[in-house]
Amino acid sequence: MKHELFEILQFGIYSASILLILIGLYAALTKRSLIKIVIGLSIIDAGIHLLLVAIGYINMGTAPIFSPGYEDAAATMVDPVPQALVLTAIVIGFAVTAVALSLVIRLYRHHHTLEIDEIKNLKW
Amino acid sequence: MVGTPVLLIAIPLLAAFLIPLLGMLWKELVRIIPGIVLAYMMILSASLLYYVLENGPIIEVLGGWSPPMGINLVFSPLTGFLTTIMTFLGFIVWLYSYRFKRNVDFEPAKKYFIFLMMLVAGAVGIVLTGDIFNQFVFIEIVGISAYALTAFYTGRNSAEASFKYLLMGSLSASALLIAIAIVYSQLGTLNMAEIASKVHLMDPTFKVIAMIFFIVGIGIEAEMFPLNGWAPDAYTEAPGPIGAAFAGILVKAGIYAMVRMIFTLFDVPGAVDFLLAIGLVTLIIAETAAVKQDRLKRMLAYSSIGQMGLVMVAFGIGTLEGVYAALFLMLNHAIIKPLLFLSGSYLVFNSKDKYINEVNGLGKYLPITSVLFSLGAFAIVGLPPFAGFWSKLSILMAAANEGMLLIIALILMVSVVEIVYYFRVVNRIYFFEKSKDVIPHRPRFNALLSMIVLGVIILVIGFYPDSVTGIIHKASEDLMNTEQYINNVLSVGKSLTK
């Protein structure tokens, strides 16, 4: 890929990830439905994962695996560390979402509503 | 030596996941195994701390990958001091809740002990690890077990408190992950020692942005001012011993992560002053809020936030004496506040709303619990000869050495507020008439034992402060000496690659 094109692509991916984070933040902070808040949290996670993967990418990068024909490809490999981080972060995000949804189920059974305004027993 | 530092994380995690299987064999194992594991961790941590104080820190390399590449654990006087406190507190909480729902139901007790083990393992991991992403993972482990423990009782508003905590916790964990992404994109490393040695290469703007995201990410566990909205609700709705575990284990880990980040990772000028300012705000707001509370556990929760503010103020003084005072206060708070939570939850055991006026006149009916609660109240406001006096005195002396007279005045004023709301409760316990519909619940032997152990430690530290000051001095020197931390960790890497 040409250098200029790569720059544009990289800029696009970075802005997309930041946009995702902002969309998620908007949903988590302004929506009044518990399910939408949980969705917002997941979108924030997705944005950060995209950001992490984009940090590790290099122009014309190959998969970070030493295989026949690619013995001296270390310089052109993408950075494997962010990918490992993203894998871990996805699992953690999954666990948090599962806990959050189970709490939403509990709240729904208790209050028979998902609107956060109607649930407030505790002071914020 | 009875083991290596990694066992402090591996064994509780293994035990947590084995508990359901072992429970199928014999239900009592679910209660016994956590006790054995926590007692072993406590002994291991104390003996390693003893070794480390003599021979210098242990750097443990995980998986054979040398430090800048792989994950390493650092067991230094500071981290060893904190893990010893945490594992001890874990053991005390286990002892207190050994008979938790014993004759009622098997399932809740199983979950309770699993999450208790995970909480201790995660908190110990936060303190021991030398890798920022690994620290993030441990923060999430602590977070998830804390959300689950907060939502433990189905009858109360606990799911709401837990959801609030989860919302804040998961937003701040996202901030932490963004900070890690920024640091990695700038320096290409996740190892704390290597970040500390290379941080001057970082673009100053990115450095400040990354630090702000770090503070937001960690501040929630450290109960820092704008991020502590979860604490009063979580402490109120969680089971009594879990309040003690939050105050003694989780919050200490959060403060450690924050201080390690400000003192070692980033050398941003003014970060220490920021800690001082935010600590003062936290202290004043929390202590004034505590006066207004009419529920016992909520009052204790605000007092806990206030104490963490005081710890931040002491760290924010920025000198060796300040760090010493802060660590001393962390030790005292980790012993006194759990005592208050444990004895306090027996004082309001049968009450639904846990109002303070329900403790009226219980001094006659629950003599030992009341004495222990009063002991904790006297100790935490800093009456001499109890433990809290020495830590408050050392904070005031550290501030006086720096000529921060306004801060001394503020701390003393807040102490008066503290005395007002604690003595109000003690006054009610002893000098009010008990109302007829309050049914006192006598503590079991194991709960009484755990509270008496904490009470005895308060008296021991109060009368012989020299018994702990040596360790705290070494721990505070360890925190201030960034060069040595970097050298210790990175030299292990070099010796392995040779």
Coordinates of C-alpha atoms in Angstrom, one line a residue:
Chain A
M1 CA 0.0 0.0 0.0
K2 CA 1.2 3.5 -0.8
H3 CA 2.4 5.5 2.2
E4 CA -0.2 8.3 1.7
L5 CA -3.0 5.9 1.4
F6 CA -1.8 4.1 4.5
E7 CA -1.8 7.4 6.4
I8 CA -5.4 8.1 5.4
L9 CA -6.5 4.6 6.4
Q10 CA -4.7 4.8 9.7
F11 CA -6.3 8.2 10.4
G12 CA -9.7 6.7 9.5
I13 CA -9.3 3.8 11.8
Y14 CA -8.2 5.9 14.7
S15 CA -11.1 8.3 14.2
A16 CA -13.5 5.4 13.9
S17 CA -12.3 3.9 17.2
I18 CA -12.6 7.3 19.0
L19 CA -16.0 7.7 17.5
L20 CA -17.1 4.3 18.8
I21 CA -15.8 5.2 22.2
L22 CA -17.8 8.5 22.2
I23 CA -21.0 6.8 20.9
G24 CA -20.7 4.2 23.7
L25 CA -20.1 6.9 26.3
Y26 CA -23.1 8.8 25.0
A27 CA -25.3 5.7 25.3
A28 CA -24.0 4.8 28.7
L29 CA -24.4 8.2 30.2
T30 CA -27.6 9.6 28.7
K31 CA -29.9 6.6 28.0
R32 CA -32.4 5.8 30.7
S33 CA -32.9 2.1 29.9
L34 CA -30.6 -0.4 31.7
I35 CA -30.2 -2.6 28.6
K36 CA -29.1 0.4 26.5
I37 CA -26.5 1.4 29.2
V38 CA -25.1 -2.1 29.0
I39 CA -25.0 -1.9 25.2
G40 CA -23.2 1.4 25.5
L41 CA -20.5 -0.2 27.8
S42 CA -20.0 -2.9 25.2
I43 CA -19.6 -0.3 22.4
I44 CA -16.9 1.5 24.4
D45 CA -15.1 -1.8 24.8
A46 CA -15.3 -2.4 21.0
G47 CA -13.8 1.1 20.3
I48 CA -10.9 0.5 22.6
H49 CA -10.2 -2.9 21.1
L50 CA -10.1 -1.3 17.6
L51 CA -7.7 1.4 18.9
L52 CA -5.4 -1.2 20.4
V53 CA -5.3 -3.3 17.3
A54 CA -4.7 -0.2 15.1
I55 CA -1.7 0.7 17.3
G56 CA 0.0 -2.6 16.6
Y57 CA -0.5 -2.5 12.8
I58 CA 2.3 -1.5 10.4
N59 CA 2.1 -0.9 6.6
M60 CA 2.1 -4.1 4.6
G61 CA 2.3 -6.1 7.9
T62 CA 2.1 -9.9 8.0
A63 CA 0.8 -12.2 10.6
P64 CA 3.2 -12.5 13.5
I65 CA 4.0 -16.2 13.0
F66 CA 7.3 -17.6 11.8
S67 CA 6.3 -20.1 9.1
P68 CA 8.2 -21.6 6.1
G69 CA 9.1 -18.9 3.7
Y70 CA 8.8 -16.2 6.3
E71 CA 11.8 -17.0 8.5
D72 CA 13.3 -13.5 8.5
A73 CA 10.0 -11.6 8.4
A74 CA 10.3 -10.1 11.9
A75 CA 10.6 -6.6 10.5
T76 CA 7.4 -6.7 8.5
M77 CA 5.3 -8.5 11.2
V78 CA 2.6 -6.6 13.0
D79 CA 3.0 -6.2 16.7
P80 CA 1.5 -9.3 18.4
V81 CA 1.3 -7.7 21.8
P82 CA -1.8 -5.5 21.2
Q83 CA -3.6 -8.5 19.7
A84 CA -2.9 -10.5 22.8
L85 CA -4.2 -7.6 24.9
V86 CA -7.3 -7.4 22.9
L87 CA -8.0 -11.1 23.3
T88 CA -7.7 -10.7 27.0
A89 CA -9.8 -7.5 27.0
I90 CA -12.6 -9.2 25.0
V91 CA -12.8 -12.0 27.6
I92 CA -12.9 -9.4 30.4
G93 CA -15.5 -7.3 28.6
F94 CA -17.6 -10.5 28.1
A95 CA -17.5 -11.3 31.8
V96 CA -18.5 -7.7 32.8
T97 CA -21.3 -7.7 30.3
A98 CA -22.6 -11.0 31.7
V99 CA -22.5 -9.7 35.2
A100 CA -24.2 -6.5 34.2
L101 CA -27.0 -8.3 32.3
S102 CA -27.6 -10.7 35.3
L103 CA -28.0 -7.6 37.5
V104 CA -30.4 -6.1 35.0
I105 CA -32.5 -9.3 35.2
R106 CA -32.4 -9.1 38.9
L107 CA -33.5 -5.4 38.8
Y108 CA -36.3 -6.2 36.4
R109 CA -37.7 -9.0 38.5
H110 CA -37.6 -6.7 41.5
H111 CA -39.0 -3.5 40.0
H112 CA -40.8 -4.8 36.8
T113 CA -39.2 -2.0 34.8
L114 CA -35.9 -1.2 33.0
E115 CA -36.2 2.6 33.3
I116 CA -33.4 3.8 35.6
D117 CA -35.5 6.8 36.8
E118 CA -38.1 4.5 38.3
I119 CA -35.6 2.3 40.1
K120 CA -33.8 4.9 42.2
N121 CA -34.1 3.7 45.8
L122 CA -30.6 4.7 46.6
K123 CA -29.3 8.2 46.4
W124 CA -26.8 8.8 43.5
Chain B
M1 CA 10.9 -20.1 52.8
V2 CA 7.6 -21.8 52.3
G3 CA 7.0 -20.8 48.7
T4 CA 7.3 -18.1 46.1
P5 CA 5.3 -14.9 45.6
V6 CA 3.3 -16.3 42.6
L7 CA 1.6 -18.8 44.9
L8 CA -0.1 -15.8 46.6
I9 CA -2.1 -15.4 43.4
A10 CA -2.2 -18.9 42.0
I11 CA -3.4 -20.8 45.1
P12 CA -6.4 -18.7 45.9
L13 CA -7.5 -18.7 42.3
L14 CA -7.1 -22.4 42.1
A15 CA -9.0 -22.9 45.4
A16 CA -11.8 -20.5 44.2
F17 CA -12.5 -22.7 41.2
L18 CA -12.1 -26.0 43.0
I19 CA -14.6 -25.0 45.8
P20 CA -17.7 -26.0 43.8
L21 CA -16.2 -29.4 43.0
L22 CA -15.0 -30.0 46.5
G23 CA -18.4 -29.0 47.8
M24 CA -19.9 -31.9 46.0
L25 CA -17.7 -34.3 48.1
W26 CA -18.5 -32.7 51.5
K27 CA -20.3 -29.5 52.0
E28 CA -18.2 -28.4 55.0
L29 CA -15.1 -28.3 52.7
V30 CA -16.5 -25.1 51.1
R31 CA -16.0 -23.4 54.4
I32 CA -12.8 -25.1 55.5
I33 CA -10.7 -24.8 52.3
P34 CA -10.8 -21.0 52.1
G35 CA -9.6 -20.8 55.7
I36 CA -6.7 -23.1 55.1
V37 CA -5.8 -21.2 51.9
L38 CA -6.0 -17.8 53.5
A39 CA -4.0 -19.0 56.5
Y40 CA -1.3 -20.4 54.2
M41 CA -1.2 -17.1 52.2
M42 CA -0.9 -15.1 55.4
I43 CA 2.0 -17.2 56.7
L44 CA 3.7 -17.3 53.3
S45 CA 3.3 -13.5 52.9
A46 CA 4.6 -12.8 56.4
S47 CA 7.6 -15.1 56.0
L48 CA 8.5 -13.7 52.6
L49 CA 8.2 -10.2 54.0
Y50 CA 10.6 -11.2 56.8
Y51 CA 13.0 -12.6 54.2
V52 CA 12.7 -9.5 52.0
L53 CA 13.4 -7.1 54.8
E54 CA 16.7 -8.8 55.4
N55 CA 17.8 -9.7 51.8
G56 CA 16.2 -7.2 49.4
P57 CA 13.3 -7.6 47.1
I58 CA 12.3 -10.8 45.3
I59 CA 11.6 -10.4 41.5
E60 CA 9.8 -13.4 40.2
V61 CA 9.7 -14.0 36.5
L62 CA 6.6 -15.7 35.2
G63 CA 6.7 -18.3 32.4
G64 CA 10.4 -17.9 31.8
W65 CA 10.0 -14.6 29.9
S66 CA 12.5 -12.1 31.2
P67 CA 11.1 -8.8 32.6
P68 CA 10.8 -6.2 29.8
M69 CA 9.0 -8.9 27.7
G70 CA 7.1 -11.0 30.1
I71 CA 5.3 -10.4 33.3
N72 CA 7.1 -10.2 36.6
L73 CA 6.0 -10.0 40.2
V74 CA 7.8 -7.7 42.6
F75 CA 7.8 -8.7 46.2
S76 CA 9.5 -5.7 47.9
P77 CA 9.2 -4.4 51.5
L78 CA 6.3 -2.2 50.3
T79 CA 4.3 -4.8 48.3
G80 CA 5.1 -7.4 50.9
F81 CA 3.8 -5.1 53.7
L82 CA 0.5 -4.6 51.8
T83 CA 0.0 -8.2 50.8
T84 CA 0.6 -9.3 54.4
I85 CA -2.1 -6.8 55.6
M86 CA -4.5 -8.0 52.9
T87 CA -4.1 -11.7 53.4
F88 CA -4.4 -11.2 57.2
L89 CA -7.6 -9.3 56.6
G90 CA -8.8 -12.0 54.3
F91 CA -8.2 -14.6 57.0
I92 CA -10.0 -12.4 59.6
V93 CA -13.0 -12.0 57.3
W94 CA -13.1 -15.8 56.7
L95 CA -13.0 -16.4 60.5
Y96 CA -15.8 -14.0 61.1
S97 CA -18.0 -15.5 58.4
Y98 CA -17.2 -19.1 58.9
R99 CA -20.7 -20.0 59.8
F100 CA -22.2 -17.8 57.1
K101 CA -25.7 -19.2 56.3
R102 CA -24.5 -22.5 57.7
N103 CA -27.8 -24.0 58.5
V104 CA -29.8 -22.1 56.0
D105 CA -28.6 -22.8 52.5
F106 CA -25.6 -24.3 50.8
E107 CA -25.5 -22.3 47.5
P108 CA -25.1 -18.7 48.8
A109 CA -22.2 -19.8 51.1
K110 CA -20.4 -21.4 48.2
K111 CA -20.7 -18.3 46.0
Y112 CA -19.7 -16.1 48.9
F113 CA -16.5 -18.0 49.6
I114 CA -15.6 -18.2 45.9
F115 CA -15.9 -14.5 45.4
L116 CA -14.1 -13.8 48.7
M117 CA -11.1 -15.8 47.4
M118 CA -11.1 -14.1 44.1
L119 CA -11.3 -10.7 45.8
V120 CA -8.2 -11.5 47.8
A121 CA -6.3 -13.0 44.9
G122 CA -7.1 -10.0 42.6
A123 CA -6.1 -7.5 45.3
V124 CA -2.8 -9.3 46.0
G125 CA -2.2 -9.4 42.2
I126 CA -2.7 -5.7 41.8
V127 CA -0.1 -5.1 44.4
L128 CA 2.5 -7.7 43.3
T129 CA 2.4 -7.3 39.6
G130 CA 5.0 -5.4 37.7
D131 CA 3.1 -5.0 34.4
I132 CA 0.4 -2.5 33.7
F133 CA -1.8 -4.7 31.6
N134 CA -1.6 -7.5 34.1
Q135 CA -2.6 -4.9 36.8
F136 CA -5.7 -4.0 34.6
V137 CA -6.7 -7.7 34.5
F138 CA -6.4 -8.0 38.3
I139 CA -8.4 -4.8 38.7
E140 CA -11.1 -6.4 36.7
I141 CA -11.0 -9.6 38.7
V142 CA -11.4 -7.6 41.9
G143 CA -14.1 -5.5 40.2
I144 CA -16.2 -8.5 39.1
S145 CA -16.0 -10.2 42.4
A146 CA -16.8 -7.0 44.2
Y147 CA -19.9 -6.4 42.0
A148 CA -21.1 -9.9 42.7
L149 CA -20.5 -9.6 46.4
T150 CA -22.3 -6.3 46.5
A151 CA -25.3 -7.8 44.9
F152 CA -25.2 -10.8 47.3
Y153 CA -28.5 -10.3 49.2
T154 CA -31.5 -10.6 46.9
G155 CA -33.9 -8.9 49.3
R156 CA -32.3 -5.5 49.6
N157 CA -31.5 -2.8 47.1
S158 CA -28.3 -4.6 46.5
A159 CA -28.7 -5.1 42.7
E160 CA -29.1 -1.4 42.3
A161 CA -26.0 -0.6 44.3
S162 CA -24.1 -3.2 42.4
F163 CA -25.2 -1.9 39.0
K164 CA -24.2 1.6 40.0
Y165 CA -20.8 0.2 41.0
L166 CA -20.5 -1.8 37.8
L167 CA -21.4 1.2 35.7
M168 CA -18.7 3.3 37.2
G169 CA -16.2 0.5 37.5
S170 CA -16.5 -0.5 33.9
L171 CA -16.3 3.1 32.6
S172 CA -13.2 3.6 34.6
A173 CA -11.7 0.3 33.5
S174 CA -12.2 1.5 29.9
A175 CA -10.3 4.7 30.8
L176 CA -7.5 2.5 32.2
L177 CA -7.4 0.5 29.0
I178 CA -7.1 3.7 26.9
A179 CA -4.3 4.8 29.2
I180 CA -2.5 1.5 28.6
A181 CA -3.0 1.9 24.8
I182 CA -1.5 5.4 24.9
V183 CA 1.5 4.3 26.9
Y184 CA 2.1 1.3 24.7
S185 CA 1.8 3.3 21.5
Q186 CA 4.4 5.8 22.9
L187 CA 6.9 3.5 24.6
G188 CA 6.2 0.0 23.2
T189 CA 6.3 -1.6 26.6
L190 CA 4.0 -2.6 29.4
N191 CA 6.5 -3.4 32.1
M192 CA 6.3 -0.8 34.9
A193 CA 10.1 -0.6 35.5
E194 CA 10.8 -0.1 31.8
I195 CA 8.0 2.5 31.5
A196 CA 9.5 4.3 34.5
S197 CA 13.0 4.2 32.9
K198 CA 11.8 5.5 29.5
V199 CA 9.0 7.8 30.5
H200 CA 11.1 10.9 29.8
L201 CA 11.1 9.9 26.1
M202 CA 7.3 10.3 26.1
D203 CA 5.6 13.4 24.5
P204 CA 4.7 15.6 27.5
T205 CA 1.1 16.0 26.3
F206 CA 0.6 12.3 25.9
K207 CA 2.2 11.7 29.3
V208 CA -0.3 14.0 31.0
I209 CA -3.3 12.6 29.1
A210 CA -2.2 9.0 29.9
M211 CA -1.8 9.9 33.6
I212 CA -5.2 11.5 33.7
F213 CA -6.8 8.3 32.2
F214 CA -4.8 6.3 34.7
I215 CA -6.0 8.3 37.6
V216 CA -9.6 8.0 36.4
G217 CA -9.2 4.3 36.0
I218 CA -7.7 3.6 39.4
G219 CA -9.3 6.3 41.4
I220 CA -12.6 4.3 41.6
E221 CA -11.0 1.6 43.6
A222 CA -9.1 4.1 45.7
E223 CA -12.4 6.0 46.6
M224 CA -11.0 9.2 45.1
F225 CA -13.5 12.1 45.3
P226 CA -15.6 12.3 42.2
L227 CA -15.4 8.6 41.6
N228 CA -16.5 7.3 45.0
G229 CA -20.3 7.4 44.5
W230 CA -20.4 3.6 44.5
A231 CA -18.9 3.3 48.0
P232 CA -21.7 4.3 50.4
D233 CA -24.2 2.1 48.6
A234 CA -21.9 -0.8 48.1
Y235 CA -20.8 -0.8 51.8
T236 CA -24.5 -0.5 52.9
E237 CA -25.9 -3.2 50.7
A238 CA -23.1 -5.8 50.8
P239 CA -23.0 -8.4 53.7
G240 CA -21.2 -7.0 56.8
P241 CA -17.9 -8.8 56.5
I242 CA -17.7 -7.8 52.8
G243 CA -17.7 -4.1 54.0
A244 CA -14.7 -5.0 56.1
A245 CA -13.1 -6.7 53.1
F246 CA -13.7 -3.7 50.9
A247 CA -12.2 -1.3 53.4
G248 CA -9.3 -3.5 54.3
I249 CA -8.4 -5.2 51.0
L250 CA -9.9 -3.6 47.8
V251 CA -9.3 0.0 48.7
K252 CA -5.8 -0.6 49.8
A253 CA -5.0 -2.2 46.5
G254 CA -6.5 0.8 44.7
I255 CA -4.5 3.3 46.7
Y256 CA -1.3 1.3 46.0
A257 CA -1.9 1.2 42.3
M258 CA -2.5 5.0 42.2
V259 CA 0.6 5.8 44.3
R260 CA 2.8 3.4 42.3
M261 CA 1.6 5.1 39.2
I262 CA 2.2 8.7 40.4
F263 CA 5.5 8.1 42.3
T264 CA 7.2 5.5 40.0
L265 CA 5.6 5.4 36.5
F266 CA 5.1 9.1 35.6
D267 CA 7.3 11.9 36.8
V268 CA 4.8 14.6 35.9
P269 CA 5.6 17.7 38.0
G270 CA 2.5 18.7 40.1
A271 CA 1.0 15.2 40.2
V272 CA 1.8 14.9 43.9
D273 CA 0.2 18.3 44.6
F274 CA -2.8 17.0 42.7
L275 CA -3.0 14.1 45.0
L276 CA -2.8 16.5 48.0
A277 CA -5.6 18.6 46.6
I278 CA -7.9 15.8 45.7
G279 CA -7.2 14.1 49.0
L280 CA -8.3 17.2 50.9
V281 CA -11.5 17.5 48.9
T282 CA -12.3 13.8 49.4
L283 CA -11.5 14.2 53.1
I284 CA -13.7 17.2 53.8
I285 CA -16.7 16.2 51.6
A286 CA -16.8 12.6 53.0
E287 CA -16.4 13.6 56.6
T288 CA -19.1 16.3 56.4
A289 CA -21.4 13.8 54.6
A290 CA -20.8 11.2 57.4
V291 CA -22.2 13.5 60.0
K292 CA -25.5 13.7 58.2
Q293 CA -26.0 9.9 57.9
D294 CA -28.7 8.2 59.9
R295 CA -27.6 4.7 59.0
L296 CA -24.7 3.0 60.7
K297 CA -23.1 1.3 57.7
R298 CA -23.4 4.4 55.5
M299 CA -21.7 6.5 58.1
L300 CA -18.9 4.0 58.3
A301 CA -18.6 4.0 54.5
Y302 CA -18.3 7.8 54.4
S303 CA -15.8 7.6 57.2
S304 CA -13.8 5.1 55.2
I305 CA -13.8 7.4 52.2
G306 CA -12.6 10.2 54.4
Q307 CA -9.8 8.1 55.8
M308 CA -8.7 7.3 52.2
G309 CA -8.7 11.1 51.5
L310 CA -6.4 11.5 54.5
V311 CA -4.1 8.8 53.1
M312 CA -4.0 10.7 49.8
V313 CA -3.2 13.9 51.7
A314 CA -0.3 12.2 53.4
F315 CA 1.1 10.8 50.2
G316 CA 0.6 14.2 48.6
I317 CA 2.9 15.8 51.1
G318 CA 5.5 14.1 49.0
T319 CA 8.3 13.6 51.4
L320 CA 9.6 10.4 53.0
E321 CA 7.8 11.3 56.3
G322 CA 4.6 11.9 54.3
V323 CA 4.8 8.5 52.7
Y324 CA 5.7 6.9 56.0
A325 CA 2.7 8.5 57.6
A326 CA 0.4 7.4 54.8
L327 CA 1.5 3.8 55.0
F328 CA 1.1 3.8 58.7
L329 CA -2.4 5.2 58.3
M330 CA -3.2 2.5 55.7
L331 CA -2.1 -0.2 58.2
N332 CA -4.2 1.3 60.9
H333 CA -7.2 1.9 58.7
A334 CA -7.0 -1.7 57.4
I335 CA -7.3 -2.9 61.0
I336 CA -9.6 -0.4 62.6
K337 CA -12.3 0.0 59.9
P338 CA -12.9 -3.8 59.5
L339 CA -13.3 -4.0 63.3
L340 CA -15.9 -1.2 63.1
F341 CA -17.7 -2.9 60.2
L342 CA -17.6 -6.4 61.8
S343 CA -18.8 -5.2 65.3
G344 CA -21.2 -2.7 63.8
S345 CA -22.9 -5.3 61.7
Y346 CA -23.7 -7.2 64.9
L347 CA -25.0 -4.1 66.6
V348 CA -27.6 -3.7 63.8
F349 CA -27.9 -7.4 63.1
N350 CA -31.7 -7.8 63.2
S351 CA -32.6 -4.4 61.9
K352 CA -33.9 -3.9 58.4
D353 CA -32.8 -0.4 57.7
K354 CA -29.7 -0.3 60.0
Y355 CA -30.5 3.1 61.5
I356 CA -28.1 4.5 64.1
N357 CA -30.8 4.9 66.7
E358 CA -31.3 1.2 66.8
V359 CA -28.0 0.7 68.7
N360 CA -29.5 2.5 71.7
G361 CA -28.6 0.8 75.0
L362 CA -27.0 -2.3 73.4
G363 CA -24.0 -1.9 75.7
K364 CA -25.7 -4.0 78.4
Y365 CA -26.9 -6.7 76.0
L366 CA -23.8 -7.1 73.8
P367 CA -21.0 -6.1 76.1
I368 CA -18.0 -7.4 74.2
T369 CA -19.2 -6.2 70.8
S370 CA -20.0 -2.8 72.2
V371 CA -16.6 -2.5 73.8
L372 CA -14.9 -3.5 70.6
F373 CA -16.9 -1.0 68.6
S374 CA -16.0 1.8 71.0
L375 CA -12.4 0.7 70.9
G376 CA -12.5 1.0 67.1
A377 CA -14.2 4.4 67.3
F378 CA -11.7 5.8 69.8
A379 CA -8.8 4.4 67.7
I380 CA -10.0 5.8 64.4
V381 CA -10.5 9.3 65.6
G382 CA -6.9 9.2 66.9
L383 CA -7.2 9.2 70.7
P384 CA -4.0 8.3 72.4
P385 CA -2.9 5.4 73.4
F386 CA -4.7 3.7 70.5
A387 CA -3.3 2.9 67.1
G388 CA -4.9 5.7 65.1
F389 CA -3.1 8.3 67.3
W390 CA 0.4 7.5 66.0
S391 CA -0.6 7.6 62.4
K392 CA -2.4 10.9 62.7
L393 CA 0.5 12.3 64.7
S394 CA 3.0 11.3 62.0
I395 CA 0.8 12.9 59.3
L396 CA 0.7 16.2 61.3
M397 CA 4.5 16.0 61.8
A398 CA 5.2 15.4 58.2
A399 CA 3.0 18.3 57.2
A400 CA 4.6 20.5 59.9
N401 CA 8.1 19.7 58.5
E402 CA 7.0 21.0 55.1
G403 CA 5.4 24.1 56.7
M404 CA 1.9 23.2 55.5
L405 CA 0.1 24.8 58.4
L406 CA -3.2 25.2 56.6
I407 CA -3.4 21.5 56.0
I408 CA -2.7 20.8 59.7
A409 CA -5.5 23.1 60.6
L410 CA -7.9 21.4 58.2
I411 CA -7.0 17.9 59.3
L412 CA -7.6 18.8 63.0
M413 CA -10.9 20.4 62.2
V414 CA -12.0 17.3 60.3
S415 CA -10.9 15.2 63.2
V416 CA -13.3 17.2 65.4
V417 CA -16.1 16.4 63.0
E418 CA -15.0 12.7 63.1
I419 CA -15.1 12.7 66.9
V420 CA -18.7 14.2 66.8
Y421 CA -20.2 11.4 64.7
Y422 CA -18.3 8.5 66.2
F423 CA -18.9 9.5 69.8
R424 CA -22.6 10.1 69.0
V425 CA -22.9 6.3 68.3
V426 CA -20.8 5.3 71.3
N427 CA -23.0 7.6 73.4
R428 CA -26.1 5.9 72.1
I429 CA -24.7 2.5 72.8
Y430 CA -24.0 3.2 76.5
F431 CA -26.2 6.0 77.7
F432 CA -29.6 5.5 75.9
E433 CA -32.4 3.2 76.8
K434 CA -32.9 0.2 74.5
S435 CA -36.2 0.3 72.6
K436 CA -38.4 -2.9 73.0
D437 CA -38.6 -3.9 69.3
V438 CA -34.8 -4.2 68.9
I439 CA -33.7 -7.8 69.4
P440 CA -29.9 -8.0 70.0
H441 CA -28.1 -10.9 68.3
R442 CA -25.2 -12.4 70.2
P443 CA -22.1 -13.0 68.1
R444 CA -20.9 -16.5 67.6
F445 CA -17.6 -17.6 69.0
N446 CA -15.7 -17.4 65.8
A447 CA -16.9 -13.9 65.0
L448 CA -16.1 -12.8 68.5
L449 CA -12.6 -14.3 68.2
S450 CA -11.9 -12.4 64.9
M451 CA -13.0 -9.1 66.4
I452 CA -10.9 -9.6 69.5
V453 CA -7.8 -10.4 67.4
L454 CA -8.3 -7.0 65.6
G455 CA -8.9 -5.2 68.9
V456 CA -5.7 -6.7 70.5
I457 CA -3.7 -5.6 67.4
I458 CA -5.1 -2.0 67.8
L459 CA -3.9 -2.0 71.5
V460 CA -0.5 -3.6 70.6
I461 CA 0.2 -1.0 67.9
G462 CA -1.1 1.7 70.2
F463 CA 1.2 0.8 73.1
Y464 CA 4.2 -0.4 71.2
P465 CA 4.2 1.5 67.8
D466 CA 7.9 0.4 67.5
S467 CA 6.6 -3.1 66.6
V468 CA 5.6 -1.9 63.1
T469 CA 7.5 1.3 62.5
G470 CA 10.6 -0.5 61.3
I471 CA 8.7 -2.3 58.5
I472 CA 6.9 0.8 57.5
H473 CA 10.1 2.8 57.3
K474 CA 11.6 0.2 54.9
A475 CA 8.4 0.2 52.9
S476 CA 8.3 4.0 52.5
E477 CA 12.0 4.1 51.5
D478 CA 11.1 1.4 49.0
L479 CA 8.3 3.5 47.4
M480 CA 10.4 6.6 47.1
N481 CA 13.4 4.9 45.5
T482 CA 12.4 4.7 41.9
E483 CA 15.9 4.1 40.6
Q484 CA 16.3 1.0 42.7
Y485 CA 12.9 -0.4 41.6
I486 CA 13.9 0.0 37.9
N487 CA 17.4 -1.6 38.5
N488 CA 16.0 -4.5 40.5
V489 CA 13.5 -5.5 37.9
L490 CA 15.6 -4.9 34.8
S491 CA 18.7 -6.5 36.2
V492 CA 16.8 -9.7 36.5
G493 CA 16.0 -9.5 32.8
K494 CA 19.7 -9.0 31.9
S495 CA 20.9 -11.8 34.1
L496 CA 18.4 -14.2 32.5
T497 CA 19.3 -13.4 28.9
K498 CA 23.1 -13.9 29.5

